[in-house]
Amino acid sequence: MSQTATIRVADLIGSSFAVATDDAMRVHEVIKEKLQKGEVVTLSFEGIDMLTTSFVNPCIAYLYRTFPAEVIEKRLRFEGVFPEDKEKIDRAKERGREFYSDPALFESLLVASDH
């Protein structure tokens, strides 16, 4: 049976505002370390009053660089999430799955949109 770890975002970043990319990367690294050890991770947003996509995207979407989607879906859980924030998390997961499954295609779309 896998060990379970709960990461309380507010405690880790020392704020009720999850908005800064550097804070997101700090949380991302802790999640990544625990997943690499085979742990099941619960990411708790209890105590978070503001959650932005600039936090959620690097925190969660970047996990898809390192782990297959199946690992993230099975071993990363969320609690204490407001409904409007759940949408942000779901979009970040979707973006991570899409981008890291075919980064060359995603990059070509970005380049094409610049012209």
PDB file of N, CA and C in Angstrom, residues 13-109:
ATOM      1  N   ILE A  13       3.335  27.817   1.451  1.00  0.00           N
ATOM      2  CA  ILE A  13       3.685  29.116   0.866  1.00  0.00           C
ATOM      3  C   ILE A  13       3.593  30.255   1.878  1.00  0.00           C
ATOM      4  N   GLY A  14       3.006  29.986   3.040  1.00  0.00           N
ATOM      5  CA  GLY A  14       2.918  31.002   4.084  1.00  0.00           C
ATOM      6  C   GLY A  14       1.964  32.128   3.766  1.00  0.00           C
ATOM      7  N   SER A  15       0.904  31.802   3.025  1.00  0.00           N
ATOM      8  CA  SER A  15      -0.054  32.827   2.610  1.00  0.00           C
ATOM      9  C   SER A  15      -1.390  32.177   2.259  1.00  0.00           C
ATOM     10  N   SER A  16      -2.451  32.980   2.290  1.00  0.00           N
ATOM     11  CA  SER A  16      -3.758  32.498   1.840  1.00  0.00           C
ATOM     12  C   SER A  16      -3.994  32.860   0.376  1.00  0.00           C
ATOM     13  N   PHE A  17      -2.978  33.474  -0.254  1.00  0.00           N
ATOM     14  CA  PHE A  17      -3.062  33.862  -1.656  1.00  0.00           C
ATOM     15  C   PHE A  17      -2.095  33.030  -2.487  1.00  0.00           C
ATOM     16  N   ALA A  18      -2.633  32.082  -3.236  1.00  0.00           N
ATOM     17  CA  ALA A  18      -1.824  31.232  -4.109  1.00  0.00           C
ATOM     18  C   ALA A  18      -1.821  31.873  -5.489  1.00  0.00           C
ATOM     19  N   VAL A  19      -0.898  32.825  -5.667  1.00  0.00           N
ATOM     20  CA  VAL A  19      -0.888  33.626  -6.892  1.00  0.00           C
ATOM     21  C   VAL A  19       0.483  33.689  -7.567  1.00  0.00           C
ATOM     22  N   ALA A  20       1.553  33.485  -6.838  1.00  0.00           N
ATOM     23  CA  ALA A  20       2.903  33.699  -7.365  1.00  0.00           C
ATOM     24  C   ALA A  20       3.487  32.425  -7.973  1.00  0.00           C
ATOM     25  N   THR A  21       4.120  32.581  -9.114  1.00  0.00           N
ATOM     26  CA  THR A  21       4.727  31.457  -9.810  1.00  0.00           C
ATOM     27  C   THR A  21       5.836  30.811  -8.988  1.00  0.00           C
ATOM     28  N   ASP A  22       6.630  31.606  -8.277  1.00  0.00           N
ATOM     29  CA  ASP A  22       7.703  31.008  -7.475  1.00  0.00           C
ATOM     30  C   ASP A  22       7.137  30.146  -6.348  1.00  0.00           C
ATOM     31  N   ASP A  23       6.015  30.559  -5.750  1.00  0.00           N
ATOM     32  CA  ASP A  23       5.351  29.722  -4.748  1.00  0.00           C
ATOM     33  C   ASP A  23       4.825  28.441  -5.390  1.00  0.00           C
ATOM     34  N   ALA A  24       4.269  28.579  -6.587  1.00  0.00           N
ATOM     35  CA  ALA A  24       3.742  27.413  -7.305  1.00  0.00           C
ATOM     36  C   ALA A  24       4.842  26.396  -7.573  1.00  0.00           C
ATOM     37  N   MET A  25       6.016  26.892  -7.959  1.00  0.00           N
ATOM     38  CA  MET A  25       7.117  25.980  -8.249  1.00  0.00           C
ATOM     39  C   MET A  25       7.617  25.287  -6.982  1.00  0.00           C
ATOM     40  N   ARG A  26       7.550  25.971  -5.856  1.00  0.00           N
ATOM     41  CA  ARG A  26       7.934  25.345  -4.586  1.00  0.00           C
ATOM     42  C   ARG A  26       6.979  24.185  -4.277  1.00  0.00           C
ATOM     43  N   VAL A  27       5.679  24.412  -4.444  1.00  0.00           N
ATOM     44  CA  VAL A  27       4.687  23.355  -4.213  1.00  0.00           C
ATOM     45  C   VAL A  27       4.878  22.237  -5.234  1.00  0.00           C
ATOM     46  N   HIS A  28       5.102  22.613  -6.486  1.00  0.00           N
ATOM     47  CA  HIS A  28       5.328  21.633  -7.551  1.00  0.00           C
ATOM     48  C   HIS A  28       6.472  20.682  -7.192  1.00  0.00           C
ATOM     49  N   GLU A  29       7.570  21.235  -6.715  1.00  0.00           N
ATOM     50  CA  GLU A  29       8.732  20.411  -6.379  1.00  0.00           C
ATOM     51  C   GLU A  29       8.427  19.431  -5.249  1.00  0.00           C
ATOM     52  N   VAL A  30       7.641  19.849  -4.276  1.00  0.00           N
ATOM     53  CA  VAL A  30       7.270  18.949  -3.170  1.00  0.00           C
ATOM     54  C   VAL A  30       6.367  17.830  -3.691  1.00  0.00           C
ATOM     55  N   ILE A  31       5.389  18.187  -4.536  1.00  0.00           N
ATOM     56  CA  ILE A  31       4.508  17.166  -5.125  1.00  0.00           C
ATOM     57  C   ILE A  31       5.344  16.174  -5.924  1.00  0.00           C
ATOM     58  N   LYS A  32       6.216  16.693  -6.772  1.00  0.00           N
ATOM     59  CA  LYS A  32       7.053  15.854  -7.641  1.00  0.00           C
ATOM     60  C   LYS A  32       7.901  14.882  -6.820  1.00  0.00           C
ATOM     61  N   GLU A  33       8.511  15.393  -5.760  1.00  0.00           N
ATOM     62  CA  GLU A  33       9.341  14.551  -4.897  1.00  0.00           C
ATOM     63  C   GLU A  33       8.522  13.411  -4.284  1.00  0.00           C
ATOM     64  N   LYS A  34       7.326  13.725  -3.824  1.00  0.00           N
ATOM     65  CA  LYS A  34       6.484  12.703  -3.185  1.00  0.00           C
ATOM     66  C   LYS A  34       6.005  11.683  -4.210  1.00  0.00           C
ATOM     67  N   LEU A  35       5.609  12.143  -5.395  1.00  0.00           N
ATOM     68  CA  LEU A  35       5.173  11.210  -6.437  1.00  0.00           C
ATOM     69  C   LEU A  35       6.317  10.302  -6.873  1.00  0.00           C
ATOM     70  N   GLN A  36       7.530  10.846  -6.951  1.00  0.00           N
ATOM     71  CA  GLN A  36       8.692  10.036  -7.328  1.00  0.00           C
ATOM     72  C   GLN A  36       8.964   8.939  -6.305  1.00  0.00           C
ATOM     73  N   LYS A  37       8.586   9.171  -5.065  1.00  0.00           N
ATOM     74  CA  LYS A  37       8.748   8.161  -4.009  1.00  0.00           C
ATOM     75  C   LYS A  37       7.604   7.152  -4.009  1.00  0.00           C
ATOM     76  N   GLY A  38       6.637   7.336  -4.917  1.00  0.00           N
ATOM     77  CA  GLY A  38       5.507   6.416  -5.006  1.00  0.00           C
ATOM     78  C   GLY A  38       4.359   6.752  -4.082  1.00  0.00           C
ATOM     79  N   GLU A  39       4.415   7.921  -3.462  1.00  0.00           N
ATOM     80  CA  GLU A  39       3.364   8.307  -2.521  1.00  0.00           C
ATOM     81  C   GLU A  39       2.121   8.810  -3.245  1.00  0.00           C
ATOM     82  N   VAL A  40       1.001   8.688  -2.561  1.00  0.00           N
ATOM     83  CA  VAL A  40      -0.246   9.313  -2.985  1.00  0.00           C
ATOM     84  C   VAL A  40      -0.259  10.687  -2.324  1.00  0.00           C
ATOM     85  N   VAL A  41      -0.537  11.722  -3.104  1.00  0.00           N
ATOM     86  CA  VAL A  41      -0.460  13.092  -2.607  1.00  0.00           C
ATOM     87  C   VAL A  41      -1.838  13.734  -2.597  1.00  0.00           C
ATOM     88  N   THR A  42      -2.198  14.289  -1.452  1.00  0.00           N
ATOM     89  CA  THR A  42      -3.403  15.114  -1.353  1.00  0.00           C
ATOM     90  C   THR A  42      -2.942  16.550  -1.231  1.00  0.00           C
ATOM     91  N   LEU A  43      -3.353  17.354  -2.190  1.00  0.00           N
ATOM     92  CA  LEU A  43      -3.024  18.773  -2.193  1.00  0.00           C
ATOM     93  C   LEU A  43      -4.205  19.516  -1.592  1.00  0.00           C
ATOM     94  N   SER A  44      -3.995  20.074  -0.405  1.00  0.00           N
ATOM     95  CA  SER A  44      -5.068  20.746   0.322  1.00  0.00           C
ATOM     96  C   SER A  44      -5.011  22.254   0.088  1.00  0.00           C
ATOM     97  N   PHE A  45      -6.148  22.781  -0.360  1.00  0.00           N
ATOM     98  CA  PHE A  45      -6.272  24.220  -0.560  1.00  0.00           C
ATOM     99  C   PHE A  45      -7.057  24.880   0.566  1.00  0.00           C
ATOM    100  N   GLU A  46      -7.218  24.164   1.668  1.00  0.00           N
ATOM    101  CA  GLU A  46      -7.870  24.759   2.837  1.00  0.00           C
ATOM    102  C   GLU A  46      -7.036  25.941   3.298  1.00  0.00           C
ATOM    103  N   GLY A  47      -7.692  27.048   3.560  1.00  0.00           N
ATOM    104  CA  GLY A  47      -6.990  28.253   3.980  1.00  0.00           C
ATOM    105  C   GLY A  47      -6.554  29.134   2.821  1.00  0.00           C
ATOM    106  N   ILE A  48      -6.818  28.702   1.601  1.00  0.00           N
ATOM    107  CA  ILE A  48      -6.485  29.515   0.419  1.00  0.00           C
ATOM    108  C   ILE A  48      -7.725  30.318   0.027  1.00  0.00           C
ATOM    109  N   ASP A  49      -7.575  31.642   0.024  1.00  0.00           N
ATOM    110  CA  ASP A  49      -8.670  32.538  -0.328  1.00  0.00           C
ATOM    111  C   ASP A  49      -8.631  32.956  -1.792  1.00  0.00           C
ATOM    112  N   MET A  50      -7.448  32.927  -2.391  1.00  0.00           N
ATOM    113  CA  MET A  50      -7.312  33.302  -3.800  1.00  0.00           C
ATOM    114  C   MET A  50      -6.358  32.343  -4.485  1.00  0.00           C
ATOM    115  N   LEU A  51      -6.821  31.802  -5.608  1.00  0.00           N
ATOM    116  CA  LEU A  51      -6.026  30.865  -6.391  1.00  0.00           C
ATOM    117  C   LEU A  51      -6.081  31.325  -7.845  1.00  0.00           C
ATOM    118  N   THR A  52      -4.916  31.559  -8.449  1.00  0.00           N
ATOM    119  CA  THR A  52      -4.881  32.034  -9.830  1.00  0.00           C
ATOM    120  C   THR A  52      -4.277  30.986 -10.761  1.00  0.00           C
ATOM    121  N   THR A  53      -4.541  31.164 -12.056  1.00  0.00           N
ATOM    122  CA  THR A  53      -3.965  30.251 -13.041  1.00  0.00           C
ATOM    123  C   THR A  53      -2.451  30.379 -13.089  1.00  0.00           C
ATOM    124  N   SER A  54      -1.914  31.553 -12.738  1.00  0.00           N
ATOM    125  CA  SER A  54      -0.451  31.700 -12.724  1.00  0.00           C
ATOM    126  C   SER A  54       0.180  30.855 -11.618  1.00  0.00           C
ATOM    127  N   PHE A  55      -0.614  30.414 -10.671  1.00  0.00           N
ATOM    128  CA  PHE A  55      -0.153  29.484  -9.637  1.00  0.00           C
ATOM    129  C   PHE A  55      -0.446  28.047 -10.070  1.00  0.00           C
ATOM    130  N   VAL A  56      -1.671  27.800 -10.503  1.00  0.00           N
ATOM    131  CA  VAL A  56      -2.119  26.434 -10.806  1.00  0.00           C
ATOM    132  C   VAL A  56      -1.350  25.816 -11.970  1.00  0.00           C
ATOM    133  N   ASN A  57      -1.123  26.594 -13.029  1.00  0.00           N
ATOM    134  CA  ASN A  57      -0.468  26.010 -14.205  1.00  0.00           C
ATOM    135  C   ASN A  57       0.921  25.460 -13.896  1.00  0.00           C
ATOM    136  N   PRO A  58       1.832  26.245 -13.332  1.00  0.00           N
ATOM    137  CA  PRO A  58       3.148  25.650 -13.044  1.00  0.00           C
ATOM    138  C   PRO A  58       3.107  24.592 -11.946  1.00  0.00           C
ATOM    139  N   CYS A  59       2.230  24.761 -11.008  1.00  0.00           N
ATOM    140  CA  CYS A  59       2.137  23.824  -9.891  1.00  0.00           C
ATOM    141  C   CYS A  59       1.697  22.437 -10.363  1.00  0.00           C
ATOM    142  N   ILE A  60       0.694  22.393 -11.228  1.00  0.00           N
ATOM    143  CA  ILE A  60       0.078  21.122 -11.608  1.00  0.00           C
ATOM    144  C   ILE A  60       0.412  20.699 -13.034  1.00  0.00           C
ATOM    145  N   ALA A  61       0.245  21.598 -14.001  1.00  0.00           N
ATOM    146  CA  ALA A  61       0.459  21.214 -15.403  1.00  0.00           C
ATOM    147  C   ALA A  61       1.876  20.718 -15.650  1.00  0.00           C
ATOM    148  N   TYR A  62       2.861  21.311 -14.994  1.00  0.00           N
ATOM    149  CA  TYR A  62       4.260  20.912 -15.200  1.00  0.00           C
ATOM    150  C   TYR A  62       4.542  19.482 -14.731  1.00  0.00           C
ATOM    151  N   LEU A  63       3.663  18.919 -13.906  1.00  0.00           N
ATOM    152  CA  LEU A  63       3.865  17.534 -13.463  1.00  0.00           C
ATOM    153  C   LEU A  63       3.839  16.560 -14.638  1.00  0.00           C
ATOM    154  N   TYR A  64       3.112  16.952 -15.701  1.00  0.00           N
ATOM    155  CA  TYR A  64       2.982  16.081 -16.865  1.00  0.00           C
ATOM    156  C   TYR A  64       4.285  15.984 -17.661  1.00  0.00           C
ATOM    157  N   ARG A  65       5.271  16.848 -17.373  1.00  0.00           N
ATOM    158  CA  ARG A  65       6.611  16.718 -17.981  1.00  0.00           C
ATOM    159  C   ARG A  65       7.312  15.489 -17.445  1.00  0.00           C
ATOM    160  N   THR A  66       7.036  15.166 -16.191  1.00  0.00           N
ATOM    161  CA  THR A  66       7.773  14.123 -15.479  1.00  0.00           C
ATOM    162  C   THR A  66       7.012  12.811 -15.374  1.00  0.00           C
ATOM    163  N   PHE A  67       5.689  12.901 -15.244  1.00  0.00           N
ATOM    164  CA  PHE A  67       4.886  11.711 -14.963  1.00  0.00           C
ATOM    165  C   PHE A  67       3.836  11.472 -16.044  1.00  0.00           C
ATOM    166  N   PRO A  68       3.550  10.195 -16.322  1.00  0.00           N
ATOM    167  CA  PRO A  68       2.434   9.896 -17.224  1.00  0.00           C
ATOM    168  C   PRO A  68       1.112  10.359 -16.597  1.00  0.00           C
ATOM    169  N   ALA A  69       0.167  10.701 -17.426  1.00  0.00           N
ATOM    170  CA  ALA A  69      -1.135  11.171 -16.945  1.00  0.00           C
ATOM    171  C   ALA A  69      -1.770  10.171 -15.975  1.00  0.00           C
ATOM    172  N   GLU A  70      -1.576   8.888 -16.229  1.00  0.00           N
ATOM    173  CA  GLU A  70      -2.183   7.861 -15.370  1.00  0.00           C
ATOM    174  C   GLU A  70      -1.673   7.959 -13.932  1.00  0.00           C
ATOM    175  N   VAL A  71      -0.407   8.251 -13.774  1.00  0.00           N
ATOM    176  CA  VAL A  71       0.175   8.379 -12.431  1.00  0.00           C
ATOM    177  C   VAL A  71      -0.438   9.583 -11.719  1.00  0.00           C
ATOM    178  N   ILE A  72      -0.537  10.688 -12.415  1.00  0.00           N
ATOM    179  CA  ILE A  72      -1.100  11.900 -11.807  1.00  0.00           C
ATOM    180  C   ILE A  72      -2.556  11.682 -11.434  1.00  0.00           C
ATOM    181  N   GLU A  73      -3.307  11.080 -12.335  1.00  0.00           N
ATOM    182  CA  GLU A  73      -4.736  10.853 -12.072  1.00  0.00           C
ATOM    183  C   GLU A  73      -4.954   9.906 -10.888  1.00  0.00           C
ATOM    184  N   LYS A  74      -4.104   8.914 -10.739  1.00  0.00           N
ATOM    185  CA  LYS A  74      -4.261   7.934  -9.664  1.00  0.00           C
ATOM    186  C   LYS A  74      -3.718   8.417  -8.325  1.00  0.00           C
ATOM    187  N   ARG A  75      -2.643   9.223  -8.361  1.00  0.00           N
ATOM    188  CA  ARG A  75      -1.941   9.502  -7.112  1.00  0.00           C
ATOM    189  C   ARG A  75      -1.950  10.953  -6.669  1.00  0.00           C
ATOM    190  N   LEU A  76      -2.654  11.838  -7.389  1.00  0.00           N
ATOM    191  CA  LEU A  76      -2.751  13.229  -6.958  1.00  0.00           C
ATOM    192  C   LEU A  76      -4.214  13.559  -6.714  1.00  0.00           C
ATOM    193  N   ARG A  77      -4.491  13.965  -5.488  1.00  0.00           N
ATOM    194  CA  ARG A  77      -5.862  14.291  -5.079  1.00  0.00           C
ATOM    195  C   ARG A  77      -5.907  15.733  -4.587  1.00  0.00           C
ATOM    196  N   PHE A  78      -7.110  16.269  -4.550  1.00  0.00           N
ATOM    197  CA  PHE A  78      -7.299  17.655  -4.134  1.00  0.00           C
ATOM    198  C   PHE A  78      -8.395  17.728  -3.088  1.00  0.00           C
ATOM    199  N   GLU A  79      -8.224  18.636  -2.121  1.00  0.00           N
ATOM    200  CA  GLU A  79      -9.269  18.853  -1.124  1.00  0.00           C
ATOM    201  C   GLU A  79      -9.309  20.343  -0.777  1.00  0.00           C
ATOM    202  N   GLY A  80     -10.450  20.766  -0.263  1.00  0.00           N
ATOM    203  CA  GLY A  80     -10.603  22.156   0.153  1.00  0.00           C
ATOM    204  C   GLY A  80     -10.601  23.130  -1.008  1.00  0.00           C
ATOM    205  N   VAL A  81     -11.107  22.684  -2.152  1.00  0.00           N
ATOM    206  CA  VAL A  81     -11.083  23.497  -3.368  1.00  0.00           C
ATOM    207  C   VAL A  81     -12.456  24.117  -3.605  1.00  0.00           C
ATOM    208  N   PHE A  82     -12.488  25.437  -3.786  1.00  0.00           N
ATOM    209  CA  PHE A  82     -13.733  26.112  -4.163  1.00  0.00           C
ATOM    210  C   PHE A  82     -14.128  25.661  -5.571  1.00  0.00           C
ATOM    211  N   PRO A  83     -15.447  25.605  -5.881  1.00  0.00           N
ATOM    212  CA  PRO A  83     -15.885  25.155  -7.212  1.00  0.00           C
ATOM    213  C   PRO A  83     -15.227  25.925  -8.365  1.00  0.00           C
ATOM    214  N   GLU A  84     -15.110  27.240  -8.238  1.00  0.00           N
ATOM    215  CA  GLU A  84     -14.495  28.014  -9.332  1.00  0.00           C
ATOM    216  C   GLU A  84     -13.001  27.694  -9.472  1.00  0.00           C
ATOM    217  N   ASP A  85     -12.376  27.280  -8.391  1.00  0.00           N
ATOM    218  CA  ASP A  85     -10.967  26.903  -8.450  1.00  0.00           C
ATOM    219  C   ASP A  85     -10.787  25.499  -9.012  1.00  0.00           C
ATOM    220  N   LYS A  86     -11.772  24.642  -8.824  1.00  0.00           N
ATOM    221  CA  LYS A  86     -11.716  23.294  -9.399  1.00  0.00           C
ATOM    222  C   LYS A  86     -11.615  23.381 -10.918  1.00  0.00           C
ATOM    223  N   GLU A  87     -12.328  24.338 -11.508  1.00  0.00           N
ATOM    224  CA  GLU A  87     -12.246  24.534 -12.959  1.00  0.00           C
ATOM    225  C   GLU A  87     -10.825  24.903 -13.384  1.00  0.00           C
ATOM    226  N   LYS A  88     -10.163  25.750 -12.617  1.00  0.00           N
ATOM    227  CA  LYS A  88      -8.777  26.143 -12.927  1.00  0.00           C
ATOM    228  C   LYS A  88      -7.861  24.920 -12.871  1.00  0.00           C
ATOM    229  N   ILE A  89      -8.047  24.094 -11.855  1.00  0.00           N
ATOM    230  CA  ILE A  89      -7.236  22.886 -11.707  1.00  0.00           C
ATOM    231  C   ILE A  89      -7.489  21.929 -12.860  1.00  0.00           C
ATOM    232  N   ASP A  90      -8.757  21.730 -13.200  1.00  0.00           N
ATOM    233  CA  ASP A  90      -9.097  20.830 -14.310  1.00  0.00           C
ATOM    234  C   ASP A  90      -8.497  21.318 -15.623  1.00  0.00           C
ATOM    235  N   ARG A  91      -8.540  22.633 -15.870  1.00  0.00           N
ATOM    236  CA  ARG A  91      -7.953  23.190 -17.099  1.00  0.00           C
ATOM    237  C   ARG A  91      -6.430  23.015 -17.104  1.00  0.00           C
ATOM    238  N   ALA A  92      -5.794  23.204 -15.963  1.00  0.00           N
ATOM    239  CA  ALA A  92      -4.336  23.027 -15.885  1.00  0.00           C
ATOM    240  C   ALA A  92      -3.958  21.574 -16.178  1.00  0.00           C
ATOM    241  N   LYS A  93      -4.728  20.650 -15.649  1.00  0.00           N
ATOM    242  CA  LYS A  93      -4.462  19.235 -15.911  1.00  0.00           C
ATOM    243  C   LYS A  93      -4.652  18.927 -17.393  1.00  0.00           C
ATOM    244  N   GLU A  94      -5.693  19.466 -17.978  1.00  0.00           N
ATOM    245  CA  GLU A  94      -5.959  19.248 -19.397  1.00  0.00           C
ATOM    246  C   GLU A  94      -4.824  19.822 -20.254  1.00  0.00           C
ATOM    247  N   ARG A  95      -4.408  21.047 -19.941  1.00  0.00           N
ATOM    248  CA  ARG A  95      -3.298  21.667 -20.680  1.00  0.00           C
ATOM    249  C   ARG A  95      -2.008  20.859 -20.545  1.00  0.00           C
ATOM    250  N   GLY A  96      -1.735  20.415 -19.343  1.00  0.00           N
ATOM    251  CA  GLY A  96      -0.532  19.613 -19.122  1.00  0.00           C
ATOM    252  C   GLY A  96      -0.556  18.320 -19.917  1.00  0.00           C
ATOM    253  N   ARG A  97      -1.701  17.634 -19.896  1.00  0.00           N
ATOM    254  CA  ARG A  97      -1.838  16.384 -20.667  1.00  0.00           C
ATOM    255  C   ARG A  97      -1.636  16.651 -22.154  1.00  0.00           C
ATOM    256  N   GLU A  98      -2.297  17.693 -22.670  1.00  0.00           N
ATOM    257  CA  GLU A  98      -2.219  17.990 -24.103  1.00  0.00           C
ATOM    258  C   GLU A  98      -0.813  18.403 -24.511  1.00  0.00           C
ATOM    259  N   PHE A  99      -0.232  19.342 -23.784  1.00  0.00           N
ATOM    260  CA  PHE A  99       1.078  19.875 -24.164  1.00  0.00           C
ATOM    261  C   PHE A  99       2.163  18.820 -24.073  1.00  0.00           C
ATOM    262  N   TYR A 100       2.239  18.111 -22.965  1.00  0.00           N
ATOM    263  CA  TYR A 100       3.339  17.183 -22.770  1.00  0.00           C
ATOM    264  C   TYR A 100       3.147  15.860 -23.499  1.00  0.00           C
ATOM    265  N   SER A 101       1.954  15.613 -24.052  1.00  0.00           N
ATOM    266  CA  SER A 101       1.779  14.426 -24.888  1.00  0.00           C
ATOM    267  C   SER A 101       2.325  14.692 -26.290  1.00  0.00           C
ATOM    268  N   ASP A 102       2.337  15.979 -26.721  1.00  0.00           N
ATOM    269  CA  ASP A 102       2.864  16.339 -28.037  1.00  0.00           C
ATOM    270  C   ASP A 102       3.355  17.783 -28.026  1.00  0.00           C
ATOM    271  N   PRO A 103       4.479  18.054 -27.344  1.00  0.00           N
ATOM    272  CA  PRO A 103       4.962  19.434 -27.240  1.00  0.00           C
ATOM    273  C   PRO A 103       5.307  20.066 -28.587  1.00  0.00           C
ATOM    274  N   ALA A 104       5.749  19.267 -29.565  1.00  0.00           N
ATOM    275  CA  ALA A 104       6.108  19.824 -30.877  1.00  0.00           C
ATOM    276  C   ALA A 104       4.877  20.390 -31.576  1.00  0.00           C
ATOM    277  N   LEU A 105       3.769  19.681 -31.501  1.00  0.00           N
ATOM    278  CA  LEU A 105       2.531  20.159 -32.106  1.00  0.00           C
ATOM    279  C   LEU A 105       2.077  21.447 -31.430  1.00  0.00           C
ATOM    280  N   PHE A 106       2.110  21.468 -30.119  1.00  0.00           N
ATOM    281  CA  PHE A 106       1.688  22.645 -29.362  1.00  0.00           C
ATOM    282  C   PHE A 106       2.560  23.840 -29.730  1.00  0.00           C
ATOM    283  N   GLU A 107       3.868  23.630 -29.812  1.00  0.00           N
ATOM    284  CA  GLU A 107       4.811  24.697 -30.166  1.00  0.00           C
ATOM    285  C   GLU A 107       4.540  25.207 -31.578  1.00  0.00           C
ATOM    286  N   SER A 108       4.240  24.303 -32.517  1.00  0.00           N
ATOM    287  CA  SER A 108       3.969  24.729 -33.892  1.00  0.00           C
ATOM    288  C   SER A 108       2.696  25.573 -33.959  1.00  0.00           C
ATOM    289  N   LEU A 109       1.716  25.275 -33.124  1.00  0.00           N
ATOM    290  CA  LEU A 109       0.498  26.088 -33.074  1.00  0.00           C
ATOM    291  C   LEU A 109       0.792  27.480 -32.542  1.00  0.00           C
TER     292      LEU A 109
END
